[in-house]
Structures are given as C-alpha cells and as structure tokens.
C-alpha cells in the first residue's frame, strides 16, 4: 500500500521533489483533519483506526473531530470556504447532501481514484449515485442503513405462515391473514414517503427526474402511480394514521403494545421496541422488503454517509489516503461489525451475515436508491408535497389528480421557486 501511494504521489507535479522519500524517513509530518458525525463510529473504532493509519503513514497525523448533525449543513458550507490550517480536509456528509456541497463548488473531484483504485463499480448504488454529480464522483460511500420489515415470529406462526414472504403479492396475502383478531397485519403510517419511494422505484418510476439540466416531479407517471397503489393496498391492512408519518406517533411505541404483526423500519428500531416491551425480546424477526419477484428484494431508500474531500485542502494526498482507508475493505468490515452497518460494497455483505437484522438490511441495500440528486431536494423535503399527496390518496382523492398537483410543487421547488 505504501508503494502504491508513493507511486500516486509521484505523478503529482507539485510533489515530484519528494519522490523517493518513504513515509517516516525524514518526510515532514502533516496533519489531516477529519470531521466525522456523532455516533457514526465508536470511540474504540476510531482509536484503532487512528493508530493503524498513522503507523502505516509515517508522515501523517490524524485529527478526528466529532460533529453534531444539528446545523451541520451550514457548518460544512462555511468550512468549504475556509483557508486556515484548522479547516477539515475530509468530511463525513449525509449521502443525499453531496449535491448541495458540489453546487457550492467546495468539493474535490475523486473520480479518477474511484474508478482506478477503489472499485467504484461495486459500490452500493444508494450511496454512490448521490455522491456523483454530472458523472463526476465527489462523495465516496462509507456506510449504509436502510429499512427492512420487522415482524412478530409468533404471530406469523399462529397464522400458519412458515416463512417470510418473498414477493409483494405474497406479502399482501400474508398481511391480510395477519390482519385479524384485534391484530394489525402491518403498521404503516400514511405519510411514510421513504417506503413509498421504494415501491415507486420497483415499478420503474421516480420521485423526480432531470432532463437537459432541469428537474421535474414525476409522481404522475404510470409507474409512480402503480407504486402508490401498492402502498395504498398494503397500508389498508392495518390502522396506521393517514395524516401522519412514522414518527407521529413513534411507531416503535405502537408496535410495543403487542398488537402489530409487522412494520417497516431500520433494524435498530427493534431495540427500542424491546426496551418498551421486554416480552417481545425473542419474538422479533427481520426480512428484506419484498420485491415484485422472488429474484431480488424490493428497492429501498438507502440512508448513510459519504466521505468528501474539501477542495481547498492543502494536503490532498493525505486526505485521499484517509478516504481510501476508511472506504477500503479492511476498515469497512470492521466498521460494519462494530456498528451493525451495511458495508459500502455488496461483496462485503458477509461481514454482517451473523446478525439477522443487519443481514436483511444488507440484502435490501443491494437494491438501494437515494432521493434525487438535485441540490434543491432538501427544500422539497422541508415542505414535503409527497406527504400531502399520500394523505389525499389514502383518504379517497383521485390519485392521478393529486399526483399531478404534487409533481408541480416538486418541479417549482427544484427550480428554486416553491409555490
């Protein structure tokens, strides 16, 4: 790895005079400042990584600084403009935030390294795609998390269901059987738009599309309408509120009451459920959101983080080396096992095979997607017309009419002119 890094450094004209000097052999030590988000990695992981990285890169000192998610957007934008020595060189950002930072002109282009050195063709699409803007890779996938189905094994057994459903139609049929005797077949809030997005993607649709540099909402397309229709059919097999999302009320609390057979959430929610109802400790199972066929799971929204390099960094080789290590197989495997995340490549999914919930998550992540990569997408979510659309459909309004109305609002917001 040292020789490979040395070869890369030597092709840079600005560093030609340093070629032939091995790290640790008289080279000046320089600091790489890394911003990581709170709880993304444990202190023990970061301690191990720092020690190993500095031992393998004798000319680099790591300065890892933990940041809070609250207000991070403004803080990152300010950091991208800084010229002082204390500014971050490497920053962890949400995978769907990359486009807005690229739009500000503050990120380094890592396309060459991604293709030549890091095996970008094997990355999870839900992390890699939003990190790419105009065919250039700025965000490097770090870790992923996505929704699965958390279910009651005992209620499935009582209903005579011997294995989790593998297709959407099986899922509907099983959920209908479970929706009886005072139990909800599934708890699905009416405005759980991330789950809806997966059904739309499965049908070949999207929330919005870019054409000739312009973004337009696409909820009115036949494919997107089919996705909404499946959501409507599934949501009707429980008592989820049509006018609220999964946090109002928090769905873990609803499930913990003991009368819900399934819900769609990240596996970690099971801990919150058991915390509120310890009797469910050994009764919970996990399976990927089913797809249209048994050949592969359904599409899911992939959350998680990408790593970016600040364009104004004064130590690009060191920053790139940090990203290469954190995104490489060794530390991806350690991070996944330590934090129960999905690694950034499907080929590394075996690292979490022993954890049922994370394994289900990893299977779904192979079909993961992200929200549209417009820098204005955050504004769409801030005043979310998709939620209003879903409620209107679930309460009896015409889907096509409401989809056109919501798409117009999305289009105007993506233009920077919200209605």
CSV table of C-alpha atoms in Angstrom, one decimal:
chain,number,residue,atom,x,y,z
A,1,UNK,CA,0.0,0.0,0.0
A,2,UNK,CA,2.9,2.4,0.8
A,3,UNK,CA,4.5,1.8,-2.6
A,4,UNK,CA,1.2,2.3,-4.3
A,5,UNK,CA,0.5,5.5,-2.5
A,6,UNK,CA,4.1,6.7,-3.2
A,7,UNK,CA,3.5,6.0,-6.9
A,8,UNK,CA,0.4,8.1,-6.9
A,9,UNK,CA,2.2,10.9,-5.1
A,10,UNK,CA,5.0,10.9,-7.6
A,11,UNK,CA,2.7,11.6,-10.6
A,12,UNK,CA,1.7,14.9,-9.0
A,13,UNK,CA,3.9,17.7,-10.3
A,14,UNK,CA,3.7,19.6,-7.1
A,15,UNK,CA,5.3,16.7,-5.2
A,16,UNK,CA,7.9,15.5,-7.7
A,17,UNK,CA,10.7,16.7,-5.4
A,18,UNK,CA,9.5,14.4,-2.6
A,19,UNK,CA,9.5,11.2,-4.7
A,20,UNK,CA,11.9,8.6,-3.4
A,21,UNK,CA,11.3,9.6,0.2
A,22,UNK,CA,9.4,6.9,2.1
A,23,UNK,CA,6.9,7.9,4.8
A,24,UNK,CA,8.7,8.1,8.1
A,25,UNK,CA,12.2,8.6,6.5
A,26,UNK,CA,12.7,12.3,7.0
A,27,UNK,CA,9.4,13.4,5.5
A,28,UNK,CA,7.7,16.3,7.2
A,29,UNK,CA,4.7,15.2,9.3
A,30,UNK,CA,1.5,16.9,8.3
A,31,UNK,CA,-2.0,16.8,9.9
A,32,UNK,CA,-5.1,15.6,8.2
A,33,UNK,CA,-8.2,17.0,9.9
A,34,UNK,CA,-11.3,14.7,9.6
A,35,UNK,CA,-14.8,15.7,10.6
A,36,UNK,CA,-17.0,12.7,11.5
A,37,UNK,CA,-20.5,12.8,12.8
A,38,UNK,CA,-21.5,11.8,16.3
A,39,UNK,CA,-22.3,8.1,16.7
A,40,UNK,CA,-21.2,7.2,13.2
A,41,UNK,CA,-18.3,5.2,14.7
A,42,UNK,CA,-17.4,4.2,18.2
A,43,UNK,CA,-14.5,5.8,20.1
A,44,UNK,CA,-12.8,2.4,20.2
A,45,UNK,CA,-13.1,2.0,16.4
A,46,UNK,CA,-11.7,5.5,15.8
A,47,UNK,CA,-8.8,4.8,18.2
A,48,UNK,CA,-7.9,1.6,16.4
A,49,UNK,CA,-8.2,3.3,13.0
A,50,UNK,CA,-6.1,6.3,14.0
A,51,UNK,CA,-3.3,4.1,15.5
A,52,UNK,CA,-3.2,1.8,12.4
A,53,UNK,CA,-3.3,4.6,9.9
A,54,UNK,CA,-0.6,6.7,11.5
A,55,UNK,CA,1.6,3.6,11.7
A,56,UNK,CA,1.1,2.9,8.0
A,57,UNK,CA,1.6,6.6,7.0
A,58,UNK,CA,4.5,7.9,8.9
A,59,UNK,CA,4.2,11.4,7.5
A,60,UNK,CA,0.6,11.9,8.6
A,61,UNK,CA,-1.0,12.8,11.9
A,62,UNK,CA,-4.8,12.4,12.1
A,63,UNK,CA,-7.0,14.9,13.9
A,64,UNK,CA,-10.5,13.4,14.1
A,65,UNK,CA,-13.2,15.9,15.3
A,66,UNK,CA,-16.7,14.8,16.1
A,67,UNK,CA,-19.6,16.9,14.8
A,68,UNK,CA,-23.3,17.1,15.6
A,69,UNK,CA,-25.9,16.6,12.9
A,70,UNK,CA,-27.9,19.6,14.1
A,71,UNK,CA,-26.8,22.6,12.0
A,72,UNK,CA,-24.2,20.6,10.1
A,73,UNK,CA,-25.2,21.9,6.7
A,74,UNK,CA,-24.3,25.5,7.4
A,75,UNK,CA,-21.2,24.5,9.3
A,76,UNK,CA,-19.9,22.4,6.3
A,77,UNK,CA,-20.7,25.1,3.8
A,78,UNK,CA,-18.7,27.6,5.9
A,79,UNK,CA,-15.8,25.1,6.3
A,80,UNK,CA,-15.6,24.6,2.5
A,81,UNK,CA,-14.7,28.3,2.1
A,82,UNK,CA,-12.0,28.3,4.8
A,83,UNK,CA,-8.3,28.7,4.1
A,84,UNK,CA,-6.9,28.3,7.6
A,85,UNK,CA,-4.9,25.3,8.7
A,86,UNK,CA,-7.6,24.1,11.1
A,87,UNK,CA,-10.2,23.6,8.4
A,88,UNK,CA,-11.2,20.0,7.7
A,89,UNK,CA,-9.6,18.0,4.9
A,90,UNK,CA,-12.1,15.1,5.0
A,91,UNK,CA,-15.7,15.4,6.0
A,92,UNK,CA,-18.5,12.9,6.6
A,93,UNK,CA,-21.7,14.1,5.0
A,94,UNK,CA,-25.1,12.5,4.5
A,95,UNK,CA,-25.3,10.7,1.2
A,96,UNK,CA,-28.1,12.9,-0.1
A,97,UNK,CA,-26.3,16.1,0.9
A,98,UNK,CA,-23.4,15.8,-1.5
A,99,UNK,CA,-25.1,17.6,-4.4
A,100,UNK,CA,-25.7,20.7,-2.4
A,101,UNK,CA,-22.0,20.9,-1.5
A,102,UNK,CA,-20.9,20.3,-5.1
A,103,UNK,CA,-23.2,23.1,-6.1
A,104,UNK,CA,-21.3,25.4,-3.8
A,105,UNK,CA,-18.1,24.5,-5.6
A,106,UNK,CA,-16.3,23.3,-2.5
A,107,UNK,CA,-15.6,19.5,-3.1
A,108,UNK,CA,-12.6,17.8,-4.7
A,109,UNK,CA,-13.3,15.6,-7.7
A,110,UNK,CA,-12.4,12.0,-6.8
A,111,UNK,CA,-13.5,10.3,-10.0
A,112,UNK,CA,-10.0,9.1,-11.0
A,113,UNK,CA,-9.3,7.4,-7.7
A,114,UNK,CA,-12.8,5.9,-7.5
A,115,UNK,CA,-12.5,4.2,-10.9
A,116,UNK,CA,-8.8,3.3,-10.9
A,117,UNK,CA,-8.2,2.4,-7.3
A,118,UNK,CA,-11.4,2.0,-5.2
A,119,UNK,CA,-13.6,-0.3,-7.3
A,120,UNK,CA,-16.5,2.1,-7.7
A,121,UNK,CA,-18.4,-0.3,-9.9
A,122,UNK,CA,-19.0,-2.5,-6.8
A,123,UNK,CA,-20.4,0.3,-4.5
A,124,UNK,CA,-23.9,0.3,-3.3
A,125,UNK,CA,-25.9,2.5,-5.7
A,126,UNK,CA,-27.8,4.2,-2.9
A,127,UNK,CA,-24.5,5.6,-1.6
A,128,UNK,CA,-22.6,6.0,-4.8
A,129,UNK,CA,-25.2,7.6,-7.0
A,130,UNK,CA,-26.0,10.6,-4.9
A,131,UNK,CA,-22.3,11.2,-4.5
A,132,UNK,CA,-22.0,11.6,-8.2
A,133,UNK,CA,-22.8,14.8,-10.0
A,134,UNK,CA,-22.7,15.2,-13.7
A,135,UNK,CA,-20.7,11.9,-14.0
A,136,UNK,CA,-18.1,13.0,-11.5
A,137,UNK,CA,-17.6,11.3,-8.2
A,138,UNK,CA,-17.3,13.6,-5.2
A,139,UNK,CA,-18.9,11.5,-2.4
A,140,UNK,CA,-17.2,8.2,-1.5
A,141,UNK,CA,-19.6,5.7,0.1
A,142,UNK,CA,-18.8,5.0,3.8
A,143,UNK,CA,-21.7,3.1,5.3
A,144,UNK,CA,-25.3,2.4,4.7
A,145,UNK,CA,-28.6,1.8,6.5
A,146,UNK,CA,-32.0,1.1,5.1
A,147,UNK,CA,-35.4,-0.2,6.0
A,148,UNK,CA,-36.4,-3.8,6.4
A,149,UNK,CA,-39.6,-5.5,7.7
A,150,UNK,CA,-39.6,-6.2,11.4
A,151,UNK,CA,-42.1,-8.9,12.2
A,152,UNK,CA,-43.5,-11.0,15.1
A,153,UNK,CA,-42.4,-14.5,14.6
A,154,UNK,CA,-45.1,-15.8,17.0
A,155,UNK,CA,-47.9,-14.1,15.1
A,156,UNK,CA,-46.7,-15.4,11.8
A,157,UNK,CA,-46.6,-18.9,13.2
A,158,UNK,CA,-50.1,-18.6,14.7
A,159,UNK,CA,-51.4,-17.5,11.2
A,160,UNK,CA,-49.7,-20.6,9.7
A,161,UNK,CA,-47.1,-18.6,7.8
A,162,UNK,CA,-44.0,-20.7,7.8
A,163,UNK,CA,-41.5,-18.3,6.1
A,164,UNK,CA,-41.4,-14.6,5.3
A,165,UNK,CA,-42.9,-13.5,2.0
A,166,UNK,CA,-40.5,-13.3,-1.0
A,167,UNK,CA,-42.7,-11.2,-3.3
A,168,UNK,CA,-45.1,-8.3,-3.0
A,169,UNK,CA,-48.1,-10.4,-3.7
A,170,UNK,CA,-47.1,-12.9,-1.1
A,171,UNK,CA,-46.6,-10.0,1.3
A,172,UNK,CA,-50.1,-8.7,0.7
A,173,UNK,CA,-51.7,-12.1,1.1
A,174,UNK,CA,-49.7,-12.8,4.4
A,175,UNK,CA,-50.5,-9.4,5.8
A,176,UNK,CA,-54.2,-9.9,5.1
A,177,UNK,CA,-54.1,-13.1,7.1
A,178,UNK,CA,-52.3,-11.4,9.9
A,179,UNK,CA,-54.8,-8.5,10.0
A,180,UNK,CA,-57.4,-10.2,12.2
A,181,UNK,CA,-58.4,-11.0,15.8
A,182,UNK,CA,-57.5,-7.5,17.0
A,183,UNK,CA,-54.0,-7.5,15.5
A,184,UNK,CA,-52.9,-5.2,12.7
A,185,UNK,CA,-51.4,-7.0,9.8
A,186,UNK,CA,-48.9,-4.1,9.4
A,187,UNK,CA,-48.5,-0.7,10.9
A,188,UNK,CA,-47.8,1.7,8.1
A,189,UNK,CA,-48.3,5.4,8.6
A,190,UNK,CA,-49.9,7.2,5.8
A,191,UNK,CA,-47.0,9.6,5.1
A,192,UNK,CA,-44.1,7.2,5.2
A,193,UNK,CA,-42.8,8.5,1.9
A,194,UNK,CA,-39.4,6.8,2.1
A,195,UNK,CA,-41.2,3.4,2.0
A,196,UNK,CA,-43.4,4.7,-0.9
A,197,UNK,CA,-40.3,5.7,-2.8
A,198,UNK,CA,-39.1,2.1,-2.8
A,199,UNK,CA,-42.4,0.9,-4.3
A,200,UNK,CA,-42.2,3.6,-7.0
A,201,UNK,CA,-38.6,2.6,-7.8
A,202,UNK,CA,-39.6,-1.0,-8.1
A,203,UNK,CA,-42.2,-0.1,-10.7
A,204,UNK,CA,-39.6,1.8,-12.7
A,205,UNK,CA,-40.7,5.2,-11.6
A,206,UNK,CA,-39.1,8.0,-9.6
A,207,UNK,CA,-39.9,11.0,-7.4
A,208,UNK,CA,-38.3,13.4,-9.9
A,209,UNK,CA,-36.2,13.3,-13.0
A,210,UNK,CA,-33.6,15.5,-14.6
A,211,UNK,CA,-33.8,16.4,-18.2
A,212,UNK,CA,-31.5,18.8,-20.0
A,213,UNK,CA,-30.4,20.4,-16.7
A,214,UNK,CA,-33.9,20.8,-15.4
A,215,UNK,CA,-35.7,18.7,-12.7
A,216,UNK,CA,-39.3,17.8,-12.8
A,217,UNK,CA,-41.6,15.9,-10.4
A,218,UNK,CA,-42.7,12.6,-11.8
A,219,UNK,CA,-45.3,11.3,-9.3
A,220,UNK,CA,-47.9,11.4,-12.1
A,221,UNK,CA,-46.2,8.8,-14.3
A,222,UNK,CA,-47.9,5.4,-14.6
A,223,UNK,CA,-45.0,3.7,-12.9
A,224,UNK,CA,-45.2,6.0,-9.9
A,225,UNK,CA,-48.9,5.7,-9.7
A,226,UNK,CA,-48.6,1.9,-9.6
A,227,UNK,CA,-46.2,2.3,-6.6
A,228,UNK,CA,-48.7,4.5,-4.8
A,229,UNK,CA,-51.4,2.0,-5.4
A,230,UNK,CA,-49.4,-0.8,-3.9
A,231,UNK,CA,-48.7,1.4,-0.9
A,232,UNK,CA,-52.5,2.1,-0.5
A,233,UNK,CA,-53.3,-1.6,-0.6
A,234,UNK,CA,-50.7,-2.5,2.0
A,235,UNK,CA,-51.4,0.4,4.3
A,236,UNK,CA,-55.1,-0.6,4.4
A,237,UNK,CA,-54.2,-3.8,6.2
A,238,UNK,CA,-53.5,-2.0,9.5
A,239,UNK,CA,-54.6,1.1,11.4
A,240,UNK,CA,-51.7,3.5,10.5
A,241,UNK,CA,-52.9,7.1,10.5
A,242,UNK,CA,-53.4,8.5,7.0
A,243,UNK,CA,-52.5,12.0,8.1
A,244,UNK,CA,-49.2,11.4,9.9
A,245,UNK,CA,-45.8,9.9,9.3
A,246,UNK,CA,-44.0,7.1,11.1
A,247,UNK,CA,-42.8,9.4,13.9
A,248,UNK,CA,-46.3,10.7,14.9
A,249,UNK,CA,-46.8,8.7,17.0
A,250,UNK,CA,-43.4,6.9,17.1
A,251,UNK,CA,-44.0,3.5,15.5
A,252,UNK,CA,-41.8,1.7,18.0
A,253,UNK,CA,-44.3,2.5,20.7
A,254,UNK,CA,-47.2,1.4,18.6
A,255,UNK,CA,-45.5,-1.9,17.9
A,256,UNK,CA,-44.5,-2.4,21.5
A,257,UNK,CA,-48.2,-2.5,22.6
A,258,UNK,CA,-48.2,-6.1,21.2
A,259,UNK,CA,-50.9,-6.0,18.5
A,260,UNK,CA,-48.9,-5.3,15.4
A,261,UNK,CA,-47.5,-8.1,13.2
A,262,UNK,CA,-45.1,-6.0,11.0
A,263,UNK,CA,-43.7,-2.6,10.4
A,264,UNK,CA,-41.1,-1.2,8.0
A,265,UNK,CA,-38.1,0.4,9.7
A,266,UNK,CA,-34.3,0.1,10.2
A,267,UNK,CA,-33.4,-3.0,12.3
A,268,UNK,CA,-32.2,-0.9,15.2
A,269,UNK,CA,-35.7,0.1,16.0
A,270,UNK,CA,-36.2,-3.4,17.4
A,271,UNK,CA,-34.1,-2.4,20.4
A,272,UNK,CA,-36.5,0.5,21.1
A,273,UNK,CA,-39.4,-1.9,20.8
A,274,UNK,CA,-37.9,-4.4,23.2
A,275,UNK,CA,-37.0,-1.6,25.6
A,276,UNK,CA,-40.6,-0.7,25.9
A,277,UNK,CA,-41.9,-4.3,25.9
A,278,UNK,CA,-39.3,-6.8,27.1
A,279,UNK,CA,-41.7,-9.7,26.4
A,280,UNK,CA,-41.1,-9.3,22.7
A,281,UNK,CA,-37.3,-9.9,23.0
A,282,UNK,CA,-37.2,-13.3,21.4
A,283,UNK,CA,-40.3,-12.8,19.2
A,284,UNK,CA,-38.9,-10.4,16.6
A,285,UNK,CA,-37.6,-11.3,13.2
A,286,UNK,CA,-36.4,-9.4,10.1
A,287,UNK,CA,-36.7,-9.8,6.3
A,288,UNK,CA,-35.9,-7.5,3.4
A,289,UNK,CA,-38.8,-5.6,1.9
A,290,UNK,CA,-40.1,-8.0,-0.8
A,291,UNK,CA,-39.8,-7.2,-4.4
A,292,UNK,CA,-42.1,-7.8,-7.4
A,293,UNK,CA,-40.5,-11.2,-7.9
A,294,UNK,CA,-38.6,-13.6,-5.7
A,295,UNK,CA,-35.4,-13.0,-7.7
A,296,UNK,CA,-34.4,-9.9,-5.7
A,297,UNK,CA,-35.7,-7.8,-2.7
A,298,UNK,CA,-37.6,-4.6,-3.3
A,299,UNK,CA,-35.9,-1.3,-3.8
A,300,UNK,CA,-35.4,0.7,-0.6
A,301,UNK,CA,-34.2,4.2,0.3
A,302,UNK,CA,-30.6,3.9,1.4
A,303,UNK,CA,-29.5,6.3,4.1
A,304,UNK,CA,-26.0,6.6,5.3
A,305,UNK,CA,-22.9,8.7,4.8
A,306,UNK,CA,-20.3,9.5,2.2
A,307,UNK,CA,-16.8,10.9,2.7
A,308,UNK,CA,-15.8,14.0,0.8
A,309,UNK,CA,-12.5,15.9,0.4
A,310,UNK,CA,-12.5,19.7,0.7
A,311,UNK,CA,-11.3,21.3,-2.5
A,312,UNK,CA,-9.2,23.8,-0.6
A,313,UNK,CA,-7.3,21.1,1.4
A,314,UNK,CA,-3.6,21.8,1.5
A,315,UNK,CA,-2.8,18.1,1.9
A,316,UNK,CA,-4.8,16.3,-0.8
A,317,UNK,CA,-2.6,13.1,-0.8
A,318,UNK,CA,-3.1,12.7,2.9
A,319,UNK,CA,-6.8,13.4,2.7
A,320,UNK,CA,-7.2,10.9,-0.2
A,321,UNK,CA,-5.3,8.3,1.8
A,322,UNK,CA,-7.7,8.6,4.7
A,323,UNK,CA,-10.7,8.2,2.5
A,324,UNK,CA,-9.1,5.2,0.8
A,325,UNK,CA,-8.5,3.5,4.1
A,326,UNK,CA,-11.9,4.3,5.6
A,327,UNK,CA,-13.7,3.1,2.4
A,328,UNK,CA,-11.5,0.1,1.9
A,329,UNK,CA,-12.3,-3.5,2.7
A,330,UNK,CA,-10.4,-3.8,6.0
A,331,UNK,CA,-12.0,-0.9,7.8
A,332,UNK,CA,-15.3,-1.3,6.1
A,333,UNK,CA,-15.5,-4.8,7.5
A,334,UNK,CA,-14.5,-3.6,11.0
A,335,UNK,CA,-17.0,-0.7,10.9
A,336,UNK,CA,-19.8,-2.9,9.8
A,337,UNK,CA,-19.2,-5.5,12.6
A,338,UNK,CA,-18.6,-2.8,15.2
A,339,UNK,CA,-21.6,-0.6,14.4
A,340,UNK,CA,-24.0,-3.0,12.6
A,341,UNK,CA,-23.9,-1.0,9.4
A,342,UNK,CA,-24.1,-2.2,5.8
A,343,UNK,CA,-20.6,-2.0,4.2
A,344,UNK,CA,-20.3,0.1,1.1
A,345,UNK,CA,-19.9,-2.9,-1.3
A,346,UNK,CA,-22.2,-5.9,-1.8
A,347,UNK,CA,-19.1,-8.1,-1.9
A,348,UNK,CA,-18.6,-7.2,1.8
A,349,UNK,CA,-22.1,-8.1,3.0
A,350,UNK,CA,-20.7,-11.3,4.5
A,351,UNK,CA,-19.2,-9.2,7.3
A,352,UNK,CA,-22.7,-8.9,8.8
A,353,UNK,CA,-24.1,-12.3,7.9
A,354,UNK,CA,-24.3,-13.4,11.5
A,355,UNK,CA,-26.7,-10.6,12.5
A,356,UNK,CA,-30.2,-11.3,11.3
A,357,UNK,CA,-31.4,-7.7,11.1
A,358,UNK,CA,-28.3,-6.3,9.5
A,359,UNK,CA,-28.1,-9.2,7.1
A,360,UNK,CA,-31.7,-8.4,6.0
A,361,UNK,CA,-30.7,-4.8,5.6
A,362,UNK,CA,-27.6,-5.7,3.6
A,363,UNK,CA,-29.8,-7.8,1.2
A,364,UNK,CA,-32.1,-4.9,0.7
A,365,UNK,CA,-29.2,-2.4,0.3
A,366,UNK,CA,-28.2,-4.2,-3.0
A,367,UNK,CA,-31.4,-2.7,-4.4
A,368,UNK,CA,-31.0,0.6,-2.6
A,369,UNK,CA,-31.6,4.0,-4.1
A,370,UNK,CA,-31.4,7.6,-3.0
A,371,UNK,CA,-33.5,10.7,-3.4
A,372,UNK,CA,-33.0,12.9,-6.5
A,373,UNK,CA,-29.5,14.4,-6.5
A,374,UNK,CA,-30.7,18.0,-7.1
A,375,UNK,CA,-29.1,20.5,-4.7
A,376,UNK,CA,-32.7,21.8,-4.1
A,377,UNK,CA,-34.1,18.4,-2.9
A,378,UNK,CA,-33.7,19.4,0.8
A,379,UNK,CA,-36.2,22.2,0.1
A,380,UNK,CA,-38.7,19.6,-1.2
A,381,UNK,CA,-38.4,17.6,2.0
A,382,UNK,CA,-38.7,20.7,4.1
A,383,UNK,CA,-42.3,21.3,2.9
A,384,UNK,CA,-43.0,17.9,1.6
A,385,UNK,CA,-45.7,17.7,-1.1
A,386,UNK,CA,-45.3,13.9,-1.2
A,387,UNK,CA,-46.7,13.5,2.3
A,388,UNK,CA,-49.7,15.7,1.4
A,389,UNK,CA,-50.2,13.6,-1.8
A,390,UNK,CA,-50.2,10.3,0.1
A,391,UNK,CA,-52.7,11.5,2.6
A,392,UNK,CA,-55.0,12.8,-0.1
A,393,UNK,CA,-54.9,9.4,-1.9
A,394,UNK,CA,-55.4,7.4,1.3
A,395,UNK,CA,-58.5,9.5,2.2
A,396,UNK,CA,-60.2,9.0,-1.1
A,397,UNK,CA,-59.0,11.6,-3.6
A,398,UNK,CA,-58.1,10.8,-7.2
A,399,UNK,CA,-54.5,9.6,-7.3
A,400,UNK,CA,-53.8,11.0,-10.8
A,401,UNK,CA,-55.1,14.4,-10.0
A,402,UNK,CA,-53.2,14.6,-6.7
A,403,UNK,CA,-50.0,13.2,-8.2
A,404,UNK,CA,-50.0,16.0,-10.9
A,405,UNK,CA,-50.6,18.6,-8.2
A,406,UNK,CA,-47.7,17.3,-6.1
A,407,UNK,CA,-45.4,16.9,-9.1
A,408,UNK,CA,-46.0,20.6,-10.0
A,409,UNK,CA,-45.0,21.6,-6.4
A,410,UNK,CA,-41.9,19.5,-6.6
A,411,UNK,CA,-40.9,20.9,-10.0
A,412,UNK,CA,-41.3,24.5,-8.8
A,413,UNK,CA,-39.3,23.8,-5.6
A,414,UNK,CA,-36.5,22.2,-7.6
A,415,UNK,CA,-36.4,25.4,-9.8
A,416,UNK,CA,-35.9,27.4,-6.6
A,417,UNK,CA,-39.4,28.8,-6.8
A,418,UNK,CA,-41.5,26.9,-4.2
A,419,UNK,CA,-45.2,27.5,-4.6
